[in-house]
Structures are given as structure tokens and as C-alpha cells.
Amino acid sequence: FPSHDRTTAGSYDVTLVSAAGCDSIVTTILNVVPVITNTVNAEICAGGSYTLPDGSTVTTAGSYDVTLVSTAGCDSIVTTILDVVPVLTSIVNAEICAGGSYTLPDGSTVTTAGTYDVTLVSAAGCDSIVTTILDVVPVLTSTGLSIQISSGVSIFF
């Protein structure tokens, strides 16, 4: 058989001579299967990981190309564009009067001064940390009041 390299789709006839000396025509119908490409946009939370189509794991933001073999035996390229959602943090300064209480973002109640970290889940599904710095304002008290008045004078409180 003569060898002919073909790279484009089409119908190719090759005339050969059979063992008996007669012409033999072989028609080859060639289809070119294109490389299949696909793009995946993905997100992970900071500290998380993502498994690419080839089974490898990544933890940082970036664009990752993975070449696989399609069912037709040709290359299939999957590009994964990975974004890492950072942990959201915020600080709340709050005050309460002595004897009062404060409700933290997670619904718990505190009554003493201090720093309270509460971890919640953000809308993106990742951690969100709210730090509440609580101060307790003391009740002001007087140790006594001394008033001197003259006879016949009235004072109203």
C-alpha cells in the first residue's frame, strides 16, 4: 500500500494493483475530529482545595489546563479558572452598661468586657469572622451628698 499522510477531512481514492494484476481501488473517507475544549470557572474558600479533571488537587487561584483523551481518542482540553475567596473579617466596637448584655452576630449573649470572635458562613459559603470588642461602662454612683441649709430654707429633689 502506498503511504499518504492526510490531515484534512475528505474522501481519498488510491488505485492499487491486485495480486492478479488488476486494478484495486481503495476509498478512504477521513473525518478530522477537532480537539474538544471546555472552560470551567470554579471557586474555593481560602484554605480549601479543588480537584481538577485529571484528579490533581490545587489550592491557589489561577488558570489550569488539563489534557485528557476524549472517547474518540483525541485530545480534550479542560481549562479551569480557579478563584480563591478570602476569609472576610470585620471588627465591631460595642458598649454596654454594667449589668447589661450584648448579642453577638451568632446570637450568643455576653455580659463582660472582652474581645469575641465569631465565625459565620458568608454568602459565598466561606468563613466570615466578626470580631466584637465589647466595653462595659460602669454605673456612676455617688458616695454621698452633703448639703448645708439654713433654718427655714427648703430644697426639692
Short mmCIF file of C-alpha atoms in Angstrom, two decimals:
data_model
loop_
_atom_site.label_atom_id
_atom_site.label_comp_id
_atom_site.label_asym_id
_atom_site.label_seq_id
_atom_site.Cartn_x
_atom_site.Cartn_y
_atom_site.Cartn_z
CA PHE A 1 0.00 0.00 0.00
CA PRO A 2 1.40 3.41 -0.82
CA SER A 3 1.62 5.73 2.15
CA HIS A 4 -0.04 9.10 2.01
CA ASP A 5 -0.32 11.40 5.01
CA ARG A 6 -3.58 13.29 5.11
CA THR A 7 -4.50 15.99 7.63
CA THR A 8 -7.77 17.32 6.24
CA ALA A 9 -11.15 15.68 6.07
CA GLY A 10 -12.21 14.28 2.75
CA SER A 11 -12.58 11.24 0.50
CA TYR A 12 -9.33 9.84 -0.90
CA ASP A 13 -9.10 7.19 -3.64
CA VAL A 14 -5.97 5.10 -4.04
CA THR A 15 -5.55 2.77 -7.04
CA LEU A 16 -3.54 -0.36 -6.34
CA VAL A 17 -2.66 -3.37 -8.43
CA SER A 18 -4.02 -6.63 -7.05
CA ALA A 19 -2.05 -9.89 -6.97
CA ALA A 20 -3.83 -10.94 -10.18
CA GLY A 21 -2.63 -7.75 -11.90
CA CYS A 22 -6.00 -5.97 -11.82
CA ASP A 23 -6.68 -2.52 -10.50
CA SER A 24 -7.98 -2.31 -6.97
CA ILE A 25 -9.42 0.98 -5.75
CA VAL A 26 -9.42 1.78 -2.03
CA THR A 27 -11.55 4.74 -0.99
CA THR A 28 -10.71 6.25 2.39
CA ILE A 29 -13.18 8.66 3.92
CA LEU A 30 -11.30 10.70 6.51
CA ASN A 31 -13.01 12.67 9.25
CA VAL A 32 -10.93 15.02 11.38
CA VAL A 33 -12.19 15.17 14.93
CA PRO A 34 -11.43 18.58 16.45
CA VAL A 35 -9.80 18.99 19.83
CA ILE A 36 -12.58 19.42 22.37
CA THR A 37 -12.07 22.41 24.65
CA ASN A 38 -14.05 23.37 27.70
CA THR A 39 -13.65 26.13 30.28
CA VAL A 40 -14.74 25.71 33.89
CA ASN A 41 -15.00 28.64 36.31
CA ALA A 42 -14.62 27.47 39.89
CA GLU A 43 -14.30 28.97 43.39
CA ILE A 44 -12.88 27.68 46.62
CA CYS A 45 -12.69 29.21 50.05
CA ALA A 46 -9.30 30.29 51.41
CA GLY A 47 -7.64 27.22 52.86
CA GLY A 48 -9.67 24.87 50.65
CA SER A 49 -8.68 22.79 47.64
CA TYR A 50 -10.09 21.98 44.19
CA THR A 51 -9.75 18.71 42.26
CA LEU A 52 -9.02 19.16 38.55
CA PRO A 53 -10.48 16.78 35.92
CA ASP A 54 -7.26 14.71 35.88
CA GLY A 55 -7.53 14.10 39.64
CA SER A 56 -4.79 16.51 40.71
CA THR A 57 -5.52 18.96 43.51
CA VAL A 58 -4.80 22.71 43.56
CA THR A 59 -5.13 25.28 46.34
CA THR A 60 -4.18 28.59 44.70
CA ALA A 61 -6.00 30.84 42.26
CA GLY A 62 -5.03 30.53 38.62
CA SER A 63 -5.78 29.04 35.23
CA TYR A 64 -5.12 25.30 34.90
CA ASP A 65 -5.11 23.40 31.58
CA VAL A 66 -5.64 19.65 31.73
CA THR A 67 -5.35 17.49 28.60
CA LEU A 68 -7.47 14.36 28.59
CA VAL A 69 -8.29 11.80 25.91
CA SER A 70 -11.85 12.01 24.57
CA THR A 71 -13.99 8.99 23.71
CA ALA A 72 -12.91 9.43 20.07
CA GLY A 73 -9.27 9.02 21.18
CA CYS A 74 -8.38 12.67 20.57
CA ASP A 75 -7.18 15.33 22.92
CA SER A 76 -9.72 17.09 25.07
CA ILE A 77 -8.52 20.21 26.89
CA VAL A 78 -10.29 21.44 30.02
CA THR A 79 -9.23 24.87 31.27
CA THR A 80 -10.17 25.52 34.88
CA ILE A 81 -10.12 29.13 36.03
CA LEU A 82 -9.95 28.96 39.81
CA ASP A 83 -10.68 31.84 42.18
CA VAL A 84 -9.94 31.74 45.91
CA VAL A 85 -12.46 33.59 48.08
CA PRO A 86 -10.65 35.16 51.06
CA VAL A 87 -11.87 34.95 54.64
CA LEU A 88 -13.98 38.05 55.31
CA THR A 89 -13.12 39.84 58.53
CA SER A 90 -14.74 42.77 60.28
CA ILE A 91 -14.42 44.48 63.66
CA VAL A 92 -17.31 45.83 65.72
CA ASN A 93 -16.70 48.15 68.69
CA ALA A 94 -19.60 47.99 71.14
CA GLU A 95 -20.51 49.24 74.61
CA ILE A 96 -23.00 48.13 77.20
CA CYS A 97 -23.85 49.49 80.62
CA ALA A 98 -22.82 47.46 83.66
CA GLY A 99 -25.46 44.81 84.25
CA GLY A 100 -26.50 44.82 80.58
CA SER A 101 -25.86 42.29 77.85
CA TYR A 102 -24.78 42.27 74.19
CA THR A 103 -25.88 39.87 71.46
CA LEU A 104 -23.04 38.71 69.20
CA PRO A 105 -23.61 38.06 65.44
CA ASP A 106 -24.09 34.32 66.07
CA GLY A 107 -26.93 35.02 68.53
CA SER A 108 -24.98 34.29 71.72
CA THR A 109 -25.15 36.81 74.57
CA VAL A 110 -22.23 38.20 76.57
CA THR A 111 -22.19 40.41 79.66
CA THR A 112 -18.49 41.05 80.30
CA ALA A 113 -15.94 43.22 78.55
CA GLY A 114 -13.64 41.44 76.12
CA THR A 115 -12.85 40.52 72.54
CA TYR A 116 -15.18 37.96 70.96
CA ASP A 117 -14.50 36.25 67.61
CA VAL A 118 -17.49 34.73 65.85
CA THR A 119 -17.08 32.65 62.68
CA LEU A 120 -20.05 32.74 60.31
CA VAL A 121 -20.58 31.47 56.77
CA SER A 122 -20.61 34.21 54.11
CA ALA A 123 -22.94 34.31 51.11
CA ALA A 124 -20.16 32.66 49.08
CA GLY A 125 -20.16 29.75 51.54
CA CYS A 126 -16.79 30.64 53.07
CA ASP A 127 -15.80 31.67 56.56
CA SER A 128 -16.54 35.20 57.70
CA ILE A 129 -15.04 36.29 61.02
CA VAL A 130 -16.61 39.11 63.04
CA THR A 131 -14.53 40.35 65.98
CA THR A 132 -16.54 42.25 68.59
CA ILE A 133 -14.63 44.38 71.07
CA LEU A 134 -17.03 44.93 73.96
CA ASP A 135 -16.56 47.53 76.65
CA VAL A 136 -18.70 47.66 79.81
CA VAL A 137 -19.41 51.17 81.06
CA PRO A 138 -19.67 51.20 84.87
CA VAL A 139 -22.68 52.67 86.61
CA LEU A 140 -21.84 56.05 88.10
CA THR A 141 -22.55 56.23 91.81
CA SER A 142 -22.20 58.95 94.38
CA THR A 143 -20.74 58.24 97.77
CA GLY A 144 -22.86 60.85 99.46
CA LEU A 145 -24.08 64.36 99.18
CA SER A 146 -23.58 66.87 101.90
CA ILE A 147 -25.80 69.91 101.85
CA GLN A 148 -25.95 72.60 104.46
CA ILE A 149 -29.03 74.73 104.59
CA SER A 150 -30.16 77.48 106.81
CA SER A 151 -33.20 77.19 109.00
CA GLY A 152 -36.39 77.79 107.06
CA VAL A 153 -34.94 77.00 103.60
CA SER A 154 -36.40 74.14 101.54
CA ILE A 155 -34.70 72.07 98.87
CA PHE A 156 -36.63 69.90 96.45
CA PHE A 157 -35.17 66.87 94.63
#
